[in-house]
Coordinates of C-alpha atoms in Angstrom, one line a residue:
Chain A
M1 CA 34.4 110.4 271.2
N2 CA 30.5 110.5 269.4
T3 CA 29.5 113.1 268.0
S4 CA 26.1 113.8 268.8
Q5 CA 26.7 113.0 272.7
S6 CA 27.5 115.6 275.2
F7 CA 30.5 115.5 277.6
D8 CA 32.7 117.6 280.4
I9 CA 35.7 118.4 280.3
S10 CA 38.3 119.1 283.6
Y11 CA 39.7 122.1 281.8
F12 CA 42.9 124.3 283.2
P13 CA 42.8 127.6 281.7
G14 CA 46.5 129.1 283.0
C15 CA 47.1 132.2 283.8
S16 CA 47.9 133.4 280.2
M17 CA 44.8 132.4 279.1
A18 CA 42.7 134.0 282.4
T19 CA 43.4 137.4 281.8
T20 CA 45.7 138.7 278.9
A21 CA 44.5 135.6 275.6
L22 CA 40.9 136.4 277.1
E23 CA 39.8 135.9 273.2
N24 CA 42.1 133.2 272.7
N25 CA 39.9 131.6 275.6
R26 CA 36.2 132.8 274.4
S27 CA 36.6 131.1 271.3
L28 CA 37.6 128.1 272.5
H29 CA 34.8 127.7 275.1
T30 CA 32.7 128.9 272.5
F31 CA 33.9 126.5 270.0
C32 CA 33.6 123.6 272.3
G33 CA 30.2 124.9 273.1
Q34 CA 29.2 124.6 270.0
H35 CA 30.1 121.1 269.7
N36 CA 28.8 119.9 273.1
I37 CA 31.4 119.7 275.2
K38 CA 31.6 121.5 278.3
L39 CA 34.9 123.4 279.6
V40 CA 34.7 123.2 283.2
E41 CA 37.0 125.0 284.8
L42 CA 39.4 123.2 287.3
P43 CA 38.2 124.6 290.7
D44 CA 41.2 126.9 292.4
W45 CA 43.3 126.0 290.0
N46 CA 46.8 127.4 290.6
C47 CA 50.0 128.8 288.4
C48 CA 51.7 125.7 287.1
G49 CA 55.4 127.6 288.1
S50 CA 55.9 128.1 284.3
S51 CA 59.5 128.8 282.9
S52 CA 60.3 130.3 285.8
A53 CA 60.3 128.5 288.9
H54 CA 61.6 125.2 286.8
S55 CA 64.7 128.0 285.9
I56 CA 65.2 129.1 289.6
N57 CA 63.8 126.8 292.5
H58 CA 63.2 123.5 291.4
H59 CA 61.5 122.4 294.2
L60 CA 58.3 125.3 293.4
A61 CA 58.7 123.3 290.0
K62 CA 58.4 120.4 291.5
W63 CA 55.7 121.1 293.5
L64 CA 53.3 123.9 291.7
P65 CA 51.6 121.9 289.5
T66 CA 50.8 118.7 292.2
R67 CA 48.0 120.4 293.6
N68 CA 46.6 121.4 290.2
L69 CA 46.3 117.3 289.7
S70 CA 45.2 116.4 293.2
L71 CA 42.4 118.4 292.4
A72 CA 41.1 117.1 289.6
P73 CA 37.8 115.1 289.5
P74 CA 38.1 111.1 288.6
G75 CA 35.9 109.9 285.4
R76 CA 37.0 113.4 283.2
P77 CA 40.1 114.1 281.8
L78 CA 41.9 117.5 282.3
M79 CA 42.7 119.3 279.7
A80 CA 45.3 122.2 279.8
A81 CA 45.0 125.3 276.8
C82 CA 48.6 126.1 277.0
P83 CA 50.8 124.1 275.8
S84 CA 53.5 125.1 278.2
C85 CA 51.4 124.6 281.6
Y86 CA 50.3 120.6 279.5
L87 CA 53.9 119.9 279.6
R88 CA 54.2 121.0 283.1
L89 CA 51.3 118.9 284.0
K90 CA 52.4 115.9 281.7
L91 CA 55.7 115.7 283.1
T92 CA 54.5 115.9 287.0
H93 CA 52.2 113.5 286.1
M94 CA 55.0 110.7 284.6
E95 CA 57.2 111.8 287.6
L96 CA 54.5 110.7 290.2
S97 CA 53.0 108.1 288.5
Q98 CA 57.4 105.9 288.2
N99 CA 58.2 107.4 291.6
S100 CA 56.3 105.6 295.3
A101 CA 58.2 107.2 297.2
F102 CA 57.2 110.9 295.6
R103 CA 53.7 109.6 295.6
E104 CA 53.3 108.5 298.7
Q105 CA 54.7 112.2 299.8
Y106 CA 51.7 114.0 297.4
E107 CA 49.3 111.4 298.9
R108 CA 49.9 112.8 302.5
K109 CA 50.8 116.8 301.7
W110 CA 47.2 117.1 299.2
G111 CA 45.4 114.6 301.3
R112 CA 43.9 113.2 298.4
S113 CA 45.0 110.0 296.7
F114 CA 46.9 109.7 293.0
D115 CA 45.2 109.1 290.2
P116 CA 46.9 106.9 288.0
D117 CA 44.1 106.9 285.5
L118 CA 43.8 110.6 284.8
R119 CA 44.2 111.9 281.5
I120 CA 46.1 114.8 280.9
I121 CA 45.1 115.9 277.3
P122 CA 46.7 119.4 275.5
F123 CA 43.8 121.1 273.6
F124 CA 45.2 119.4 270.1
E125 CA 44.4 116.0 271.5
L126 CA 40.7 117.0 271.6
L127 CA 40.8 118.9 268.3
S128 CA 43.3 115.1 266.8
D129 CA 40.1 112.8 268.6
M130 CA 37.0 114.9 267.4
A131 CA 38.5 115.3 263.5
D132 CA 38.8 111.3 264.2
A133 CA 35.1 111.0 265.2
G134 CA 33.8 112.2 262.9
Y135 CA 33.0 115.8 263.8
F136 CA 34.0 118.3 261.4
S137 CA 32.8 116.3 258.7
D138 CA 29.9 119.0 258.1
Q139 CA 32.6 121.6 257.6
K140 CA 31.4 124.4 255.1
G141 CA 35.0 125.9 254.2
R142 CA 33.6 129.0 255.5
L143 CA 38.2 129.9 255.6
K144 CA 37.9 130.0 251.7
G145 CA 40.9 131.9 249.7
L146 CA 42.1 133.1 253.2
K147 CA 45.8 132.8 253.2
V148 CA 47.1 131.7 256.4
V149 CA 50.3 130.7 258.4
P150 CA 50.1 127.9 261.4
Y151 CA 52.8 128.6 264.0
Y152 CA 53.3 125.9 266.2
G153 CA 56.1 127.6 268.2
C154 CA 58.1 125.0 270.5
M155 CA 54.3 123.4 271.8
L156 CA 55.5 120.3 269.3
S157 CA 59.3 119.8 270.8
R158 CA 59.0 118.3 273.9
P159 CA 62.2 116.5 276.7
P160 CA 63.0 113.4 276.1
V161 CA 61.5 111.8 278.3
M162 CA 58.2 112.8 276.4
R163 CA 59.1 110.9 273.0
H164 CA 57.2 108.3 273.3
E165 CA 53.8 110.6 273.8
K166 CA 51.4 111.3 271.0
N167 CA 52.5 114.5 269.1
F168 CA 50.8 116.5 266.4
H169 CA 52.9 117.8 263.9
G170 CA 50.7 119.1 261.2
L171 CA 47.3 118.8 262.8
M172 CA 47.0 122.7 262.1
E173 CA 47.2 122.6 258.2
K174 CA 44.9 119.4 258.3
M175 CA 42.2 121.5 259.6
L176 CA 43.2 124.3 258.1
S177 CA 42.3 123.0 255.0
I178 CA 39.3 121.1 256.6
M179 CA 37.9 124.8 256.8
G180 CA 38.6 125.5 253.8
A181 CA 41.7 128.4 254.2
E182 CA 45.0 128.4 252.0
V183 CA 48.0 127.2 254.1
L184 CA 50.6 128.3 252.8
H185 CA 54.4 126.9 253.1
W186 CA 56.7 128.5 255.2
N187 CA 60.2 127.8 257.6
H188 CA 58.9 129.7 260.5
S189 CA 56.2 127.5 262.4
A190 CA 58.3 126.1 264.3
R191 CA 60.3 128.8 265.5
C192 CA 60.1 129.8 269.2
C193 CA 58.6 133.1 270.2
G194 CA 61.3 133.7 272.6
T195 CA 59.6 133.9 275.9
Y196 CA 60.1 136.1 279.0
L197 CA 63.5 137.0 276.7
S198 CA 60.4 139.4 275.5
V199 CA 60.9 141.0 278.3
T200 CA 64.0 140.6 280.0
R201 CA 66.3 140.7 276.0
A202 CA 63.8 142.5 274.2
D203 CA 66.5 143.4 271.9
I204 CA 66.9 139.4 271.4
A205 CA 63.0 138.9 271.2
T206 CA 62.7 141.3 268.5
R207 CA 65.3 140.2 266.4
S208 CA 63.3 136.6 266.9
V209 CA 59.7 137.7 265.8
A210 CA 61.3 140.3 262.8
K211 CA 62.1 137.2 261.3
I212 CA 59.3 135.2 261.4
L213 CA 56.9 138.2 260.7
D214 CA 59.7 138.3 257.6
G215 CA 58.9 135.0 256.9
A216 CA 55.2 135.2 256.9
E217 CA 54.9 138.2 254.7
A218 CA 58.2 136.3 251.9
A219 CA 55.3 133.1 252.2
R220 CA 52.5 135.8 251.5
A221 CA 50.2 135.2 254.2
E222 CA 47.4 137.0 255.1
C223 CA 47.6 136.0 258.6
I224 CA 49.2 133.6 260.8
V225 CA 48.0 131.4 263.5
T226 CA 49.1 130.6 266.8
A227 CA 48.6 127.2 269.4
C228 CA 50.1 129.3 271.6
A229 CA 48.2 132.2 274.1
M230 CA 52.0 133.1 274.6
C231 CA 53.5 133.0 271.2
H232 CA 50.3 134.9 270.0
M233 CA 51.4 137.9 272.5
N234 CA 54.8 138.3 271.5
L235 CA 54.8 137.7 268.0
E236 CA 51.8 140.9 268.4
I237 CA 54.2 142.6 270.9
R238 CA 57.3 142.8 269.3
S239 CA 56.0 143.1 265.7
K240 CA 56.5 146.7 264.5
L241 CA 53.1 148.0 266.1
P242 CA 50.9 148.5 264.7
G243 CA 51.7 145.3 262.7
K244 CA 50.7 144.4 258.5
T245 CA 49.6 141.0 259.4
P246 CA 47.5 139.7 261.6
I247 CA 47.6 137.0 264.2
F248 CA 44.7 134.9 265.3
H249 CA 44.2 132.1 268.4
F250 CA 43.4 128.7 266.3
S251 CA 40.4 128.8 268.6
E252 CA 39.0 131.9 267.3
L253 CA 40.0 130.4 263.5
L254 CA 37.9 127.5 264.7
S255 CA 35.3 129.3 265.4
L256 CA 35.2 131.4 262.4
S257 CA 35.2 128.3 260.8
M258 CA 31.3 127.4 262.3
G259 CA 30.1 131.5 261.1
I260 CA 30.6 132.7 264.9
G261 CA 33.3 135.2 265.4
S262 CA 30.7 138.7 264.5
G263 CA 30.0 140.3 267.6
M264 CA 32.0 138.3 270.2
G265 CA 34.2 141.0 271.0
W266 CA 37.4 138.9 270.1
F267 CA 39.8 140.9 267.6
R268 CA 38.9 144.3 268.8
R269 CA 41.4 143.0 271.4
H270 CA 43.8 142.2 268.9
L271 CA 46.9 144.5 268.8
T272 CA 46.8 144.1 265.2
D273 CA 43.6 145.0 264.0
P274 CA 42.6 141.2 261.8
R275 CA 39.1 143.2 261.4
P276 CA 39.8 144.4 257.2
L277 CA 40.8 141.0 257.0
L278 CA 37.6 139.8 257.9
R279 CA 35.6 141.7 256.9
A280 CA 37.0 141.0 253.3
R281 CA 36.7 137.8 253.3
R282 CA 33.1 137.9 254.8
L283 CA 34.0 136.4 258.1
I284 CA 32.8 138.8 260.1
A285 CA 30.1 141.4 259.5
Chain B
M1 CA 87.6 129.7 274.8
D2 CA 91.0 128.9 273.7
K3 CA 92.8 127.2 275.9
I4 CA 92.3 125.1 278.9
E5 CA 95.0 125.6 282.1
K6 CA 94.8 122.6 284.8
H7 CA 93.3 125.4 287.4
Q8 CA 89.9 126.3 285.6
Q9 CA 88.8 122.6 286.1
Q10 CA 87.0 121.9 289.3
P11 CA 86.9 117.9 289.8
G12 CA 83.4 116.8 290.2
F13 CA 81.8 119.3 288.9
F14 CA 80.5 117.5 285.9
K15 CA 79.5 114.4 287.7
E16 CA 78.0 116.6 290.1
V17 CA 75.8 118.1 287.4
V18 CA 74.7 114.8 285.8
R19 CA 73.8 113.7 289.5
R20 CA 71.5 116.9 289.6
S21 CA 69.5 117.3 286.7
G22 CA 69.5 113.5 286.2
V23 CA 71.0 113.9 282.9
N24 CA 74.1 111.9 281.5
I25 CA 75.9 114.5 279.5
G26 CA 78.7 112.3 279.1
L27 CA 77.3 110.9 276.0
C28 CA 76.9 113.9 274.4
W29 CA 79.4 113.8 271.1
H30 CA 79.4 117.5 270.1
C31 CA 77.8 116.2 266.7
K32 CA 76.1 120.1 267.2
C33 CA 72.3 119.7 266.6
C34 CA 71.4 121.4 269.3
S35 CA 73.3 124.3 268.5
A36 CA 72.2 124.5 264.8
G37 CA 68.4 124.0 266.2
C38 CA 69.1 126.9 268.8
P39 CA 66.7 130.3 268.1
F40 CA 69.1 131.9 270.2
A41 CA 72.5 130.5 269.6
E42 CA 74.0 134.0 268.2
A43 CA 72.7 135.6 271.3
M44 CA 74.8 133.5 273.7
D45 CA 78.2 133.5 274.4
Y46 CA 78.9 129.8 274.2
L47 CA 76.5 127.3 272.5
P48 CA 74.1 125.0 274.1
N49 CA 76.9 122.0 272.5
Q50 CA 79.8 123.9 273.8
A51 CA 78.3 124.2 277.4
L52 CA 77.9 120.9 277.7
R53 CA 81.5 120.4 276.7
M54 CA 82.4 122.9 279.2
V55 CA 80.9 121.1 282.1
Q56 CA 81.9 117.6 280.5
L57 CA 85.4 119.1 281.6
D58 CA 84.4 120.1 284.4
L59 CA 84.6 124.4 283.7
K60 CA 82.4 125.2 287.0
E61 CA 83.3 128.6 287.0
E62 CA 83.6 129.6 283.4
I63 CA 79.8 128.0 282.7
L64 CA 78.3 129.3 285.8
K65 CA 79.3 132.7 284.9
S66 CA 78.1 133.0 281.6
S67 CA 75.1 133.7 279.8
C68 CA 74.0 131.4 277.4
I69 CA 72.7 129.4 280.6
W70 CA 70.0 132.6 280.8
I71 CA 69.6 133.1 277.4
C72 CA 68.0 129.8 277.7
V73 CA 64.6 129.9 277.3
G74 CA 63.7 125.5 277.7
C75 CA 61.8 125.8 274.2
H76 CA 63.6 121.9 273.8
T77 CA 64.4 122.5 270.5
C78 CA 67.4 121.2 271.1
S79 CA 66.3 118.0 272.5
V80 CA 63.9 117.3 269.6
E81 CA 67.3 117.4 267.4
C82 CA 69.2 115.5 270.1
P83 CA 70.4 111.9 268.6
Q84 CA 71.3 111.5 272.1
A85 CA 68.4 112.3 273.5
I86 CA 69.8 114.7 275.9
D87 CA 67.6 116.7 278.1
M88 CA 69.0 120.1 277.7
S89 CA 66.4 121.9 279.5
A90 CA 66.6 120.2 282.4
V91 CA 71.0 120.7 282.3
M92 CA 70.6 124.3 282.2
D93 CA 68.4 124.6 284.8
T94 CA 69.7 122.5 287.5
L95 CA 73.6 125.0 285.7
R96 CA 71.1 128.3 286.7
Q97 CA 71.1 126.9 289.9
M98 CA 74.3 126.2 290.9
A99 CA 75.1 129.6 289.7
M100 CA 72.8 131.2 292.1
E101 CA 74.0 129.2 294.8
E102 CA 77.9 129.8 294.3
G103 CA 76.6 133.4 294.4
F104 CA 79.4 133.9 290.9
P105 CA 78.3 136.9 289.3
L106 CA 75.4 135.9 287.1
G107 CA 75.8 136.6 283.0
Q108 CA 72.4 137.8 283.1
P109 CA 71.1 139.2 286.2
N110 CA 67.8 140.9 284.6
I111 CA 66.9 137.3 284.1
L112 CA 67.2 136.0 287.3
N113 CA 65.8 139.3 288.5
F114 CA 62.0 138.3 285.9
H115 CA 62.2 135.0 287.4
K116 CA 61.9 135.8 290.6
E117 CA 59.0 138.7 289.9
V118 CA 56.9 135.6 288.3
V119 CA 58.1 133.4 291.5
N120 CA 57.1 136.4 293.8
S121 CA 54.2 137.1 292.0
I122 CA 53.1 133.2 292.6
Y123 CA 53.5 133.3 296.1
R124 CA 51.1 136.5 296.5
H125 CA 48.4 135.6 294.4
G126 CA 49.3 131.2 293.4
R127 CA 49.1 133.3 290.2
T128 CA 50.5 135.1 287.6
H129 CA 49.7 138.6 287.9
K130 CA 51.6 140.1 284.7
L131 CA 51.1 143.8 285.6
E132 CA 53.0 143.4 288.7
I133 CA 55.5 141.4 287.5
M134 CA 56.2 144.2 284.7
M135 CA 55.5 147.6 287.2
R136 CA 58.6 145.8 289.5
Y137 CA 61.0 144.4 286.7
K138 CA 60.8 147.5 285.3
L139 CA 61.4 148.6 288.4
G140 CA 63.9 146.9 290.1
R141 CA 65.5 148.0 286.8
R142 CA 64.9 151.9 286.9
E143 CA 63.6 151.4 283.7
F144 CA 60.5 153.4 283.9
F145 CA 60.1 154.4 280.1
S146 CA 61.2 151.2 277.7
D147 CA 58.2 149.7 276.8
M148 CA 56.0 152.6 277.6
D149 CA 54.4 152.0 273.9
V150 CA 54.1 148.7 274.7
G151 CA 52.3 148.6 278.4
I152 CA 50.0 150.8 276.8
S153 CA 48.8 149.0 274.1
M154 CA 48.0 146.0 276.1
L155 CA 46.3 148.2 278.6
S156 CA 44.4 149.9 276.5
K157 CA 43.6 146.3 274.6
R158 CA 43.0 145.1 278.2
K159 CA 44.9 142.8 278.1
L160 CA 46.8 143.4 281.3
D161 CA 44.4 143.3 283.9
L162 CA 44.8 145.9 286.9
M163 CA 43.8 143.0 290.0
P164 CA 45.6 139.8 290.1
S165 CA 43.2 136.4 289.6
R166 CA 44.2 135.0 293.0
V167 CA 43.4 131.1 294.6
E168 CA 40.7 131.1 296.9
Q169 CA 43.8 129.2 299.0
P170 CA 46.7 130.8 298.7
A171 CA 48.3 129.1 302.1
E172 CA 48.6 126.2 300.4
I173 CA 50.4 127.7 298.1
R174 CA 52.7 129.9 300.0
K175 CA 53.8 126.8 302.5
L176 CA 55.6 125.1 299.0
F177 CA 57.5 128.4 299.5
T178 CA 58.6 127.5 303.3
E179 CA 58.9 124.0 303.5
D180 CA 61.6 121.8 303.6
M181 CA 60.4 118.6 302.6
E182 CA 62.9 116.0 302.0
D183 CA 63.5 116.2 298.6
V184 CA 63.1 112.8 296.5
P185 CA 65.7 112.0 293.8

């Protein structure tokens, strides 16, 4: 990876990024574009199956991700923006690599050969590679003074078969520090947001989200930053509206650190308006 | 559960769950790290390690009727804690699917209804359409007014698209729903 070189990455947005979290999607494209990294949307991608398919239908959970893998062009990594989509794609690729009978079915089914070398990466892996390659050496510390707690939710927790894959504990803390923000310690960075319990058992999700938000307040954070669009939505909709603590997508703070954010229309899509805080910190006009 | 009667045990259940989930549940020695770490343990009728214990003891009906297998969202927090590397999420998936097949009254039927709406949405569009899923789920429960405030906030912020995002080849997705391919273990 070379900081001056431009390159293409296949991009799997997933259902949340394509709709509910459009501001996350757009700021991610903006951030990558600023660094000459082009996110090329995977042609005709389909839903990875999400929690629901693997909860109730083994066959769908197994096969929905395979079509996406078969559509990925060779020679460039496939990046998933959503941590949960990443898990589904990666686990399926691992299973295909290890199981020749599954591989044969896959090739018969999609009429395309299996690419054992396809690299499937979460956004955090790209970011970590960029940091290692010196991409952020010219950071101006624009987020100076912003008191923030990073929220990972369940994205760092993975099933045992993935124990030896790379992990990214502390990457948000590292990046936020580089960007000049004041990263605060707290106890809830890895507490699951509840995903669909927010719909099916709002009582449980509300209790859980309240603990997370109270934790951020106790740490005297001005804002929370999330790495997953689903977490972002749950923290917003299951807080008391209008909420007190703004919640950012990580991609928004990454873009703000490059001086981009004003007039992009990202922040007015938030249920808890982050603009007063950003204006106070002179991050937007 | 204080006391187990012999007639409650269904021999072969433990082996069946191990076979279908691919997880050796016999490895669990009940250190309870999973239950201590689970963010939703307080909302469960049985704790995660108790669920594994019930499988170990062949208590089929008790565990398949429980609510804990539906409350678990598969966040893998427990698997990170587990010194025996037990894939709890895979076990819970298997238990949910067995509960549906057996036809026992379900511990949390609404959660199943939600999953069905998500899967139906994938059938129709190849992708999930949140507004449709929410509407159909709420209508199914006759909960017309719960979360109206949340829905209106999200609509006003244009976070719920009225029209679904669709794949260009829905037939390829729909075929996955109807085919009966021989499953690879």
